[in-house]
Coordinates of C-alpha atoms (C1' of nucleotides) in Angstrom, one line a residue:
Chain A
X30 CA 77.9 -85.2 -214.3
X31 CA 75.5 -87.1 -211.6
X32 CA 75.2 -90.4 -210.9
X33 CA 71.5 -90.3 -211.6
X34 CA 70.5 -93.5 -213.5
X35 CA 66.7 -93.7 -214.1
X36 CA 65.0 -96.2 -216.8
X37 CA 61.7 -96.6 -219.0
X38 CA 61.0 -100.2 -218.9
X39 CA 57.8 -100.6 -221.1
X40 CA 56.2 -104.2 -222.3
X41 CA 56.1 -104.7 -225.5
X42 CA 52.3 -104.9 -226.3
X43 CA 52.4 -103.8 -230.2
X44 CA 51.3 -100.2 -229.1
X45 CA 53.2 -97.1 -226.8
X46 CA 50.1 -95.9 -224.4
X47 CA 49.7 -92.0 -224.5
X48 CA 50.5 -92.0 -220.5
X49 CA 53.5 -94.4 -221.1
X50 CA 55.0 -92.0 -223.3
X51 CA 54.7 -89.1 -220.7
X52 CA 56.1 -91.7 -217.7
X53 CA 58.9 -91.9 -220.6
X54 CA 59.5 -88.5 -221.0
X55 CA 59.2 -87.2 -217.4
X56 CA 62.5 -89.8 -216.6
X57 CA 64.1 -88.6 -220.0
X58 CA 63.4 -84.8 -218.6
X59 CA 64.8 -86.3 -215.0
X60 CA 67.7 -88.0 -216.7
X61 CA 68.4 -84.5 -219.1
X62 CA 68.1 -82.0 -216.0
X63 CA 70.4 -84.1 -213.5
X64 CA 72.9 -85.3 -216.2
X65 CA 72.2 -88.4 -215.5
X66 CA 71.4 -91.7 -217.7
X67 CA 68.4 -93.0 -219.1
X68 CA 68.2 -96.9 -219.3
X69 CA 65.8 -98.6 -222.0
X70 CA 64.8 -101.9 -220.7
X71 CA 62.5 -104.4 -222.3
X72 CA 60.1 -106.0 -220.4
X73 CA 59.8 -108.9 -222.5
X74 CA 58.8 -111.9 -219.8
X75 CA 55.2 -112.2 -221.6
X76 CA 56.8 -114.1 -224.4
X77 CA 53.5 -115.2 -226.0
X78 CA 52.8 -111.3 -227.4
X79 CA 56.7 -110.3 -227.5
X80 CA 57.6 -109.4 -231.1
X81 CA 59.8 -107.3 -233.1
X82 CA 57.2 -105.1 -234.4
X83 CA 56.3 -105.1 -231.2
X84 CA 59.8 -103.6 -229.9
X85 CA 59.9 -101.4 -232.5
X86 CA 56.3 -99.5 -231.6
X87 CA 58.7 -98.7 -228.8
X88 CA 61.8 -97.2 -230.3
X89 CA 59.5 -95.7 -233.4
X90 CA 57.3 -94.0 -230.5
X91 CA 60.5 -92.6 -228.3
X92 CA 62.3 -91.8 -231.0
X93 CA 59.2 -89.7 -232.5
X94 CA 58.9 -88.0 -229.1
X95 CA 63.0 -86.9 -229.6
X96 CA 63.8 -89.3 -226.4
X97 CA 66.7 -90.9 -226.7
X98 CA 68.0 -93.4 -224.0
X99 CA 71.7 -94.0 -222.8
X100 CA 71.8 -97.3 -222.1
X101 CA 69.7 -100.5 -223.8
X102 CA 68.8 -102.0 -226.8
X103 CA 69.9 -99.9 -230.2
X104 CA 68.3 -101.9 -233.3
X105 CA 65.9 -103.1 -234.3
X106 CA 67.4 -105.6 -236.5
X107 CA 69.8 -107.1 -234.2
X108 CA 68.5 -108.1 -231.4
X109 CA 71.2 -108.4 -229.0
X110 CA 73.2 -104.9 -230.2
X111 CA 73.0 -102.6 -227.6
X112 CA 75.0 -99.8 -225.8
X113 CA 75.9 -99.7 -221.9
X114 CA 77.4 -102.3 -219.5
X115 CA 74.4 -103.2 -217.5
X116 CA 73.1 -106.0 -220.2
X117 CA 71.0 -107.8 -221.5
X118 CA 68.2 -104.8 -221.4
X119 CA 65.9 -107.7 -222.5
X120 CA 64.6 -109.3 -219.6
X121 CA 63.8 -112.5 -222.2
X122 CA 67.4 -112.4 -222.0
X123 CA 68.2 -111.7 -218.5
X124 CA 66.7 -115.9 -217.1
X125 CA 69.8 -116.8 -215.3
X126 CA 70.2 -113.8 -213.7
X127 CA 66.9 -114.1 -212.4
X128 CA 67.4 -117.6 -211.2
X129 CA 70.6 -116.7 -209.6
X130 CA 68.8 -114.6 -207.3
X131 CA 65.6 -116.8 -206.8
X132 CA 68.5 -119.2 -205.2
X133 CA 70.3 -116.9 -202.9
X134 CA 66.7 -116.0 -201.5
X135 CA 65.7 -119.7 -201.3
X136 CA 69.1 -120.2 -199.7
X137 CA 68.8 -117.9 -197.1
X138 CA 64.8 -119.3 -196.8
X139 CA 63.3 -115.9 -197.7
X140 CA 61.6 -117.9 -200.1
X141 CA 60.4 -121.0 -200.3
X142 CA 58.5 -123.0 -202.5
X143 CA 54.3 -124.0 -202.4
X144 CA 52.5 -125.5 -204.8
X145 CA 55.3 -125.5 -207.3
X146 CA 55.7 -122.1 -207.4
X147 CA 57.8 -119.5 -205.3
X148 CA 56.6 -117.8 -202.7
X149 CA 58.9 -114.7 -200.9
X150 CA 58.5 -114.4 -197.2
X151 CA 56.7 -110.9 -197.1
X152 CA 57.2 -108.6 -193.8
X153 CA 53.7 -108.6 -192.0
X154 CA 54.2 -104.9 -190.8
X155 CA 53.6 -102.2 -192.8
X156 CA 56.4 -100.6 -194.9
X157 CA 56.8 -97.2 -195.7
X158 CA 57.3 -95.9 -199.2
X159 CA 59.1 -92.5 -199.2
X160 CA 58.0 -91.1 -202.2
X161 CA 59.4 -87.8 -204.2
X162 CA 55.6 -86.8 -205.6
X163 CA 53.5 -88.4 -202.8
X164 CA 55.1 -88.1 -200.0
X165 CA 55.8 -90.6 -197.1
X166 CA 53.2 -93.1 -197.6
X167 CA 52.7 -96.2 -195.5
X168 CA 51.4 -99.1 -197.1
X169 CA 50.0 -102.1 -194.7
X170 CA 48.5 -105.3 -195.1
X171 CA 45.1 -105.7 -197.0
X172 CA 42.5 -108.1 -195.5
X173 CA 43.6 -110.6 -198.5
X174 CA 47.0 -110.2 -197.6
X175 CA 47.0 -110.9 -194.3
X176 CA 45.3 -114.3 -195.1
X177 CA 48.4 -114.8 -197.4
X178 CA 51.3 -111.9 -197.1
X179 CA 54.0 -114.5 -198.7
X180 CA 53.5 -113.0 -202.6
X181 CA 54.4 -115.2 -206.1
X182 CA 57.8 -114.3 -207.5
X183 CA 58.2 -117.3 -209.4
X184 CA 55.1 -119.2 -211.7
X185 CA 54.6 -122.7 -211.1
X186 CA 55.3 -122.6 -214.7
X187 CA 59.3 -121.5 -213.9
X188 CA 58.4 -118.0 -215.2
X189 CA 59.5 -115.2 -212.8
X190 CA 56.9 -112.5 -211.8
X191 CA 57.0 -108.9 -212.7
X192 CA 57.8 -107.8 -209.0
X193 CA 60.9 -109.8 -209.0
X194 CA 62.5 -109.0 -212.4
X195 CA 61.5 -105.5 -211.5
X196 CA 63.6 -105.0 -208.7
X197 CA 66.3 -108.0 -210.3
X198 CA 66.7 -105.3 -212.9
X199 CA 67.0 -102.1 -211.3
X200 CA 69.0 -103.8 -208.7
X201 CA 71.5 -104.8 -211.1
X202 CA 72.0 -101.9 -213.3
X203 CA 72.2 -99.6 -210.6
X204 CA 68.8 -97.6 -210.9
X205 CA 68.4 -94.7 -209.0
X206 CA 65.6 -93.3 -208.7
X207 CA 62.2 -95.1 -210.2
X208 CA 60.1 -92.7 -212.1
X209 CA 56.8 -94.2 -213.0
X210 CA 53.2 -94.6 -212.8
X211 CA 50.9 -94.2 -209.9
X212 CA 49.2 -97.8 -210.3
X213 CA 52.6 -99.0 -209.1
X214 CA 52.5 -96.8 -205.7
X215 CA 51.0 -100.3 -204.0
X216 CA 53.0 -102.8 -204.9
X217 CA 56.0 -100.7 -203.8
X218 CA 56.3 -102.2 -200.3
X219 CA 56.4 -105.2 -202.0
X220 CA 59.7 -103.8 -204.3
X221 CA 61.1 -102.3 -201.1
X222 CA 60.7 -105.9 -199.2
X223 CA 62.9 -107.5 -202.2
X224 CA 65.0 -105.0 -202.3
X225 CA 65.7 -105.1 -198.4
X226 CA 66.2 -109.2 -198.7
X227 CA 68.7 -108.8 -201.5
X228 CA 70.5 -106.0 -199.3
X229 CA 70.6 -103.7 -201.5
X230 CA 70.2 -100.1 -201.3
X231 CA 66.5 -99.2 -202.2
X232 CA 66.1 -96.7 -205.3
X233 CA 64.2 -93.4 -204.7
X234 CA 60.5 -93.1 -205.9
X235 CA 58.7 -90.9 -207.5
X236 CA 55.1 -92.0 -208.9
X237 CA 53.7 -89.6 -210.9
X238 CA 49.5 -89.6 -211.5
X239 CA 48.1 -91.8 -214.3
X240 CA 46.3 -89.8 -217.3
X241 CA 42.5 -90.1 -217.5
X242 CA 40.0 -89.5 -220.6
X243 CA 38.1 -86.5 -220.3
X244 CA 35.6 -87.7 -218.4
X245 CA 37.9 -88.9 -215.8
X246 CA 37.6 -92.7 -216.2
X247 CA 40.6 -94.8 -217.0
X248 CA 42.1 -94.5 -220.2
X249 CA 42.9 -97.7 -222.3
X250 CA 43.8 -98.6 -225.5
X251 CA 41.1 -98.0 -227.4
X252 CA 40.0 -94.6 -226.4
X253 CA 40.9 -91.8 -228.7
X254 CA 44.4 -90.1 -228.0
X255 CA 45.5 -93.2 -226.0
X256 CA 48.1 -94.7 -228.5
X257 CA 50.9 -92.3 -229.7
X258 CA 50.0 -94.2 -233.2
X259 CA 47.1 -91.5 -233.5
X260 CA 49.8 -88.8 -233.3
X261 CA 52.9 -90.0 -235.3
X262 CA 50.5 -90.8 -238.4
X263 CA 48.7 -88.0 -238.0
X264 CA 48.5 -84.0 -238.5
X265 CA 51.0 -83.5 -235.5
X266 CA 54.5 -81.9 -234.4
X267 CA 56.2 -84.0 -232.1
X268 CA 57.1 -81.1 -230.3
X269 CA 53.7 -80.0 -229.5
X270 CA 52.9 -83.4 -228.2
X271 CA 55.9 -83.6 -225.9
X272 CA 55.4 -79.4 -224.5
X273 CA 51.6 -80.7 -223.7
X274 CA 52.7 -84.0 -222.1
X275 CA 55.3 -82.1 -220.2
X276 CA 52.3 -79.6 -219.1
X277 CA 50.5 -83.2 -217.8
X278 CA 51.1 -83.3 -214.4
X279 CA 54.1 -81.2 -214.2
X280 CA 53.9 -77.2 -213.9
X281 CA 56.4 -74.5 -214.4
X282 CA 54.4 -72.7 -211.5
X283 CA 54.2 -69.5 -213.8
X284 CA 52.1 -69.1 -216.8
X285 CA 53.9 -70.5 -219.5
X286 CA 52.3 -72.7 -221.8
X287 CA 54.5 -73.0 -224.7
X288 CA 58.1 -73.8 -224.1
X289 CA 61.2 -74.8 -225.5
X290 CA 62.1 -77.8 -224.6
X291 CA 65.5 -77.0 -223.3
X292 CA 63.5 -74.5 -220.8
X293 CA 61.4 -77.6 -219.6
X294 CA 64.5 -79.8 -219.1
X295 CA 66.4 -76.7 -217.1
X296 CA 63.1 -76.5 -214.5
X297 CA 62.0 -80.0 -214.4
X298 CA 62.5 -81.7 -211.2
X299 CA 60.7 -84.3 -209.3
X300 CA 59.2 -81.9 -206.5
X301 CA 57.5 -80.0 -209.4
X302 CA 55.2 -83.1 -210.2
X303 CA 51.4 -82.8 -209.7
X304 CA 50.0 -85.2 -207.1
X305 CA 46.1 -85.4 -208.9
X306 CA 45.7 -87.3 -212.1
X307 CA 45.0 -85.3 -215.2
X308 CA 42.2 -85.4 -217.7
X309 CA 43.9 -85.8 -221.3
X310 CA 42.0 -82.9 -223.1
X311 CA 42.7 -83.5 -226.9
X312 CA 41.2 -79.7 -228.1
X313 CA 44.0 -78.3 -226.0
X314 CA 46.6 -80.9 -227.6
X315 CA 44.9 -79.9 -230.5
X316 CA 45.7 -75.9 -230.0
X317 CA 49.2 -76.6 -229.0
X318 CA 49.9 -78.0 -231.6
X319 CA 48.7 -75.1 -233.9
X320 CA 51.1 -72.7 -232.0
X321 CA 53.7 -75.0 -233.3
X322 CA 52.7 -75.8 -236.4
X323 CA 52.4 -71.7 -237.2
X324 CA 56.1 -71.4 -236.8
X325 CA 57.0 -75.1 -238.2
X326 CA 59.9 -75.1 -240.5
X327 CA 58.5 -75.3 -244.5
X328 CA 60.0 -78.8 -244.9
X329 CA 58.2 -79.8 -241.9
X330 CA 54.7 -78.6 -242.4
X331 CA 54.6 -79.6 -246.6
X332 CA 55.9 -83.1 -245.3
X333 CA 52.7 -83.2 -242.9
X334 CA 50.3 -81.7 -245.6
X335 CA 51.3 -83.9 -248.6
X336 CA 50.9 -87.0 -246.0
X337 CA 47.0 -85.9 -245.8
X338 CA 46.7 -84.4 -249.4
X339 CA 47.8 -88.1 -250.3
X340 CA 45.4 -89.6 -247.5
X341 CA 42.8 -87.9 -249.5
X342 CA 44.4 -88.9 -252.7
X343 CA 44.9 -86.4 -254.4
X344 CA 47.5 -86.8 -256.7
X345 CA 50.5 -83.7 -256.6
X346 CA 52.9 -85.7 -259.2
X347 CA 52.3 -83.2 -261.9
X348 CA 53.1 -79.9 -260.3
X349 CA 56.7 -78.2 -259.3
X350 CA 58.3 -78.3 -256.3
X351 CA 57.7 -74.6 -255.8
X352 CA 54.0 -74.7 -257.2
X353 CA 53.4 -77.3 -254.1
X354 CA 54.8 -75.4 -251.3
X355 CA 53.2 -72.4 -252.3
X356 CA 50.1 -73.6 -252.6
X357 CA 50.4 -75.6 -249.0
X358 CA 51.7 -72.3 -247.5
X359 CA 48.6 -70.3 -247.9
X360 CA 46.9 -72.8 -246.0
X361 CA 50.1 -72.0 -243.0
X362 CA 47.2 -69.4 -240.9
X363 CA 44.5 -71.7 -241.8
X364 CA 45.9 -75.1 -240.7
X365 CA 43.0 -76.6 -238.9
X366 CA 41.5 -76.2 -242.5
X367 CA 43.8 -78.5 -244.1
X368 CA 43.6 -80.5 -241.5
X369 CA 40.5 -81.7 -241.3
X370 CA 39.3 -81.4 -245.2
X371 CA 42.6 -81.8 -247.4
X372 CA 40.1 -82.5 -249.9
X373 CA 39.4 -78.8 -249.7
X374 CA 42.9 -77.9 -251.0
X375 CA 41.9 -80.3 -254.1
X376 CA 41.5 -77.0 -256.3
X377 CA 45.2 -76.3 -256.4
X378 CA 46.2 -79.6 -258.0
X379 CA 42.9 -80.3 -260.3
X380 CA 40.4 -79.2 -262.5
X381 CA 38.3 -81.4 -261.0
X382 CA 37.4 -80.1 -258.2
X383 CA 34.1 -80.3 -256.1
X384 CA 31.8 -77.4 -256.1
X385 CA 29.6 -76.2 -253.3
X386 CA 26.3 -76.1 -254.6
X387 CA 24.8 -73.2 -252.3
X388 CA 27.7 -71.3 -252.7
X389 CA 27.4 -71.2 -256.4
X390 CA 23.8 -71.0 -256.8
X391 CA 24.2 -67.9 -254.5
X392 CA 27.2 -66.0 -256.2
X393 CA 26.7 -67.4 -260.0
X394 CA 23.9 -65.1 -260.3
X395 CA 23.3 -62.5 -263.9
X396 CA 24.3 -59.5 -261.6
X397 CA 27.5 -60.9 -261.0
X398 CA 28.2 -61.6 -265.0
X399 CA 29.3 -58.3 -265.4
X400 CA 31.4 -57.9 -262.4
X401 CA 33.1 -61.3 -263.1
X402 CA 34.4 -60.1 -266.8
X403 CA 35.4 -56.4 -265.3
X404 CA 37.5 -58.2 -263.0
X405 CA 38.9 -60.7 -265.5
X406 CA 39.9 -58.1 -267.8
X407 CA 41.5 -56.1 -265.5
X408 CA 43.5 -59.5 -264.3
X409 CA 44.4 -60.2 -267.9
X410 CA 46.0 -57.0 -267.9
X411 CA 48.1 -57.7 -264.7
X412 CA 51.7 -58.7 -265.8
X413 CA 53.5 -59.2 -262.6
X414 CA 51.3 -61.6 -261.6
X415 CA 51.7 -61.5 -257.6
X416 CA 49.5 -61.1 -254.5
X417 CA 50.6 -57.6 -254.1
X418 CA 49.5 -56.9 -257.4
X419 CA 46.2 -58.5 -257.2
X420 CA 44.9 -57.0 -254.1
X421 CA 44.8 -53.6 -255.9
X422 CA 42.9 -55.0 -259.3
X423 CA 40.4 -56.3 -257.2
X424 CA 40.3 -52.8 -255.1
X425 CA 40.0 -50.6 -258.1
X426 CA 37.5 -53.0 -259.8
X427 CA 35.5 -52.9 -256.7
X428 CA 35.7 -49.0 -257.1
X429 CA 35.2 -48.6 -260.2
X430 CA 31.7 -50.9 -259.7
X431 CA 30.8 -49.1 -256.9
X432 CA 30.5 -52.1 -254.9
X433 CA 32.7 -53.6 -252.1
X434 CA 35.6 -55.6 -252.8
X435 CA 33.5 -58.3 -250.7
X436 CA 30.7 -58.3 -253.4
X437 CA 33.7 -59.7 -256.3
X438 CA 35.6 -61.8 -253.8
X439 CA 32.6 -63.7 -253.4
X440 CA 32.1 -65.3 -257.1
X441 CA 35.6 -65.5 -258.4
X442 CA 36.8 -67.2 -255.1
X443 CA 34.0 -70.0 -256.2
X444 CA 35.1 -70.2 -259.3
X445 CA 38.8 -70.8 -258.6
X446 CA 38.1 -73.0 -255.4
X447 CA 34.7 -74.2 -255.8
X448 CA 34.2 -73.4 -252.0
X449 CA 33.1 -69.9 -250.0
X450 CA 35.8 -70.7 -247.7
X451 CA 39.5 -70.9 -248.2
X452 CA 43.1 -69.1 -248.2
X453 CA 43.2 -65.9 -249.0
X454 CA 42.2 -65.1 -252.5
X455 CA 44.9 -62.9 -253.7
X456 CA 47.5 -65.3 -252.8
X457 CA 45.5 -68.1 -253.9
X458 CA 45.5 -66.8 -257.1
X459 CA 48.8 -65.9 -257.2
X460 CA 49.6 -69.4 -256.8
X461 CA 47.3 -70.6 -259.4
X462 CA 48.9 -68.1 -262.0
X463 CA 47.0 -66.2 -264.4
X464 CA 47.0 -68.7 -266.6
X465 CA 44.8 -71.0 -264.9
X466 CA 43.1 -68.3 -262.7
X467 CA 41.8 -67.0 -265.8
X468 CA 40.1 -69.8 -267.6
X469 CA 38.8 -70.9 -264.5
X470 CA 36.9 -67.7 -264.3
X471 CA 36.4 -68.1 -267.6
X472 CA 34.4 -71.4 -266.9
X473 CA 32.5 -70.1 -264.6
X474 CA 31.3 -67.2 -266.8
X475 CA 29.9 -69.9 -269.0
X476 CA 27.8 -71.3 -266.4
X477 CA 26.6 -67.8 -265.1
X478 CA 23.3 -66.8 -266.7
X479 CA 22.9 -63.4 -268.6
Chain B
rG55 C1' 35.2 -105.6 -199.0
rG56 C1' 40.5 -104.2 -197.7
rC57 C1' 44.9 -101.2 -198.6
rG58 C1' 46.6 -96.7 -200.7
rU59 C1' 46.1 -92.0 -203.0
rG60 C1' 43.6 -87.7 -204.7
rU61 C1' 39.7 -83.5 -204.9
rU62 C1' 40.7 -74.9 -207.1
rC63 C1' 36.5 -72.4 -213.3
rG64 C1' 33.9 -77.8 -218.1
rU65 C1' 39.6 -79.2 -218.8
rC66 C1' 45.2 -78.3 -217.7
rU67 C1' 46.9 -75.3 -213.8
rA68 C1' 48.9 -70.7 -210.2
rU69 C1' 48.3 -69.7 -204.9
rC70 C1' 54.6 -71.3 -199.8
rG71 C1' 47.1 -68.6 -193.8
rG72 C1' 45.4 -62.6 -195.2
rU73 C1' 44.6 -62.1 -203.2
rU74 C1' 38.9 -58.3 -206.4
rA75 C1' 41.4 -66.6 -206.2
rG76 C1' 45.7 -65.4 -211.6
rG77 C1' 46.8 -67.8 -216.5
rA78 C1' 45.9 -71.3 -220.7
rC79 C1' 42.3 -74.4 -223.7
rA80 C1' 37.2 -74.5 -224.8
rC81 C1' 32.7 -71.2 -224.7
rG82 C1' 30.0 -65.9 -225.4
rG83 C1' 30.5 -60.7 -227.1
rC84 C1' 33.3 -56.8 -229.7
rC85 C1' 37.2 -55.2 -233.0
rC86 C1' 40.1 -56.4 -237.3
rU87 C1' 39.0 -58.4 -242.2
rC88 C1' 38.4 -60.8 -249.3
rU89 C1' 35.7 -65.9 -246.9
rC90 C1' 37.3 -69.0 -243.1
rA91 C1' 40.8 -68.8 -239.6
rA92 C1' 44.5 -66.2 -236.9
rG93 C1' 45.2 -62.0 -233.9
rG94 C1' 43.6 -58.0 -230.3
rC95 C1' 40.1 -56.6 -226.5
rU96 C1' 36.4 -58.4 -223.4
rG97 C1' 32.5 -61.6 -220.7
rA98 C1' 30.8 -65.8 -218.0
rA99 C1' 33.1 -69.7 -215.2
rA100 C1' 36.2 -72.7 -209.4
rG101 C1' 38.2 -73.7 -203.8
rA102 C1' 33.4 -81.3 -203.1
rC103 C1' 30.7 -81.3 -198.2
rG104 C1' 30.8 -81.0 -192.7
rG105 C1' 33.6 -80.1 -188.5
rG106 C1' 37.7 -78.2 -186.1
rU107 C1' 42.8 -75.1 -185.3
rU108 C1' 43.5 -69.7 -186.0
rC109 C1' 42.4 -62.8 -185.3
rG110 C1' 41.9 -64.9 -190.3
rA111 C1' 41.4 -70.6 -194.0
rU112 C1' 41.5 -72.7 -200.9
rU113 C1' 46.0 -73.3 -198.0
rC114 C1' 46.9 -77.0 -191.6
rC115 C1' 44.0 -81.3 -188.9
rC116 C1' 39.7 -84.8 -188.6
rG117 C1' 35.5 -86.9 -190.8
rU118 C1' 32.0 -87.8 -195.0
rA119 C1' 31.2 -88.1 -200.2
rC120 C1' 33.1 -89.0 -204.8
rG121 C1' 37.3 -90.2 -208.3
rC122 C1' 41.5 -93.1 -209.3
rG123 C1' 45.1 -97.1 -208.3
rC124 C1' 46.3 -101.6 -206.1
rU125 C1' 44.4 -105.9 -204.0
rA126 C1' 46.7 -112.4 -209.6
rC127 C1' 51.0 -118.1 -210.4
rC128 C1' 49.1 -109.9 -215.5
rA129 C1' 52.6 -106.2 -216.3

RNA sequence: GGCGUGUUCGUCUAUCGGUUAGGACACGGCCCUCUCAAGGCUGAAAGACGGGUUCGAUUCCCGUACGCGCUACCA
């Protein structure tokens, strides 16, 4: 046990930014590797684009990831259910609290009001910001600032700023140590100043570096890989996206690459954490997630496969349980297949399927005729009707012909697929049965001329 | 402009002053092979620049350049 008490406090903006997610999982590792707790806390003050879809891009994005959170909010359908002592963890719920303290510091004349807002009496000197992944950092006065050091910390409006809440917040439910982004390294001093005029004692830092696109400029919503949307609805493991996230910025200092979580959570610590940003690189995402995927569990990857077979619309309602998943397993060492056409894997579930046109011009050819029917014969003749089985037809066949196996693969795996590319054709055809195999090879005779 | 922060192969990174600067992704070649992949082997690829300190700097210090962040009655 550890009195560690860290917190992801996101805004609800109706989407969960790539880098978010990462700022969220490097205090869930924190939280995991001390013992600690992890607070959810809404940051809700923006009331205009606060919803409860909203919210729940949140908890659907974290809970994807596999973080789960120790204290906060816990439905989505009731709004004010939630676990831990340190409530409300929606700061739309949290007003008086806020205005308590906006008194004691107007009280005490650390703050004082101008132009109908409220302004805190900022400290003129510089204030240094000891920070776990930076280092000591000292943070003066910018030209602007000096003109006007006293900062906003509550709207004209009545609404309380970000910095206030902020600190309000992690004041009152005891946080620990602040894990988050880099673009908030500057307004620490400001945090710190708040923190000081409350008298309280000042949480430790720890700002890790923001995530770029590739080509190093900032990364917003729109650019590809930047909402975690792109990743839950798509051809991804959760776990893959978390072991690359945790490889963002954070190094186990040897070579690993892939690792179970539970490894990650044992070595993180806040020492550990790169001080650079990092370039998001979506082809090694991309790879990761293939090393996963290769050993997902069955369930897992035909759940992921069905979702773009159905993308593509291509309609599986007619076929067994068992006729699905072994169709979708020939595709397990051929993945990135699948995954960019599913349209490709079209022959298993239809007649109708497209056929390349190059491909069969070159292997429906006369020559081929006779190989074709030597090799449907021998088939026909098969009656355990198995890969293992298959391999050697097409062997002997090939012998027999005095050709290479390469030479029959070629035609028949057109005919049964309509493309040169594709699983293996034994167990391809195992999984089509003879049945089927057959008269598709059969269809194809009829279109080869004599 | 000001205040911060950062800079090792194209990208993610290893290196606690002395290494042929290592690994991974991507890329090239070879092998394997029923196609495509996967896999194995292999190749090319880096210390931003300039000064110091030191017997010796990628590593420590200073400067320059460039990147990024912050400079709001946004969060």
């Amino acid at each position: 046990m550890s009195n560690v008490r860290v917190r992801f406090a996101p805004s609800p903006t109706g989407y969960l930014h790539i880098g978010g997610a990462r700022t969220a999982l490097f205090n869930w590792l924190y939280a995991r590797h001390t013992g600690g707790k992890l607070i959810l806390r809404i940051e809700d003050t923006d009331t205009a684009r606060n919803s409860q879809e909203a919210i729940d891009v949140i908890y659907n994005g974290l809970r994807w990831l596999g973080l789960d959170w120790d204290e906060g909010p816990v439905s989505s359908t009731d709004f004010m259910a939630s676990k831990g002592d340190k409530g409300p963890y929606f700061q739309s719920q949290r007003s008086d609290l806020y205005r308590h303290h906006v008194d004691m510091l107007l009280q005490k004349d650390m703050a004082y009001e101008k132009d109908g807002a409220i302004r805190f009496r900022m400290t003129r000197d510089p204030i240094l910001i000891p920070d776990l992944v930076v280092g000591d950092v000292s943070r003066a006065l910018t030209d602007r600032e000096e003109l006007e050091p006293d900062f906003v910390i509550v709207r004209s409006d009545g609404q309380p700023v970000f910095h206030l809440v902020n600190v309000i917040d992690d004041m009152l439910m005891g946080i620990t140590h602040v894990i988050r982004g880099e673009d908030h390294l500057s307004n620490t001093a400001k945090h710190i100043a708040l923190f000081r005029a409350f008298g309280a004692e000042i949480p430790k830092y720890a700002h890790i570096p923001l995530i770029l696109n590739t080509d190093g400029s900032k990364m917003s919503k729109r650019d590809t890989g930047a909402s975690m949307q792109t990743y839950m609805e798509g051809f991804f493991m959760p776990e893959a996206v978390v072991n690359y996230l945790c490889l963002l910025g954070w190094s186990p200092k040897d070579d690993r690459q892939v690792m179970p979580l539970q490894e990650v959570i044992e070595r993180f610590d806040l020492p550990q954490i790169l001080r650079g940003n990092a370039r998001f690189d979506m082809v090694k995402l991309q790879w990761m997630n293939a090393e996963y995927l290769k050993t997902a569990p069955a369930p897992q990857w035909n759940t992921l496969c069905l979702r773009e077979l159905h993308k593509a619309g291509i309609d599986i309602s007619t076929f067994s349980e068992d006729y699905i998943t072994g169709a979708l397993a020939t595709y397990r060492e051929k993945q990135q297949q699948l995954i960019d056409t599913p349209l490709s894997a079209k022959f298993y579930f239809s007649e109708d399927f497209a056929v390349d046109e190059e491909a069969a011009k070159k292997q429906f050819v006369p020559e081929n005729r006779p190989r074709v029917e030597k090799l449907r014969d021998a088939l026909a003749g098969l009656t355990d009707f198995n890969a293992d089985n298959i391999q050697p037809v097409f062997k002997t066949t090939a012998t027999e012909l005095g050709v290479k196996v390469g030479v029959l693969v070629g035609p028949v795996r057109v005919a049964l697929t309509g493309s040169p590319v594709g699983p293996s054709l034994y167990h391809l055809i195992e999984v089509l049965g003879k049945e089927r195999a057959l008269a598709r090879m059969e269809k194809a005779l009829s279109q080869i001329p004599a």
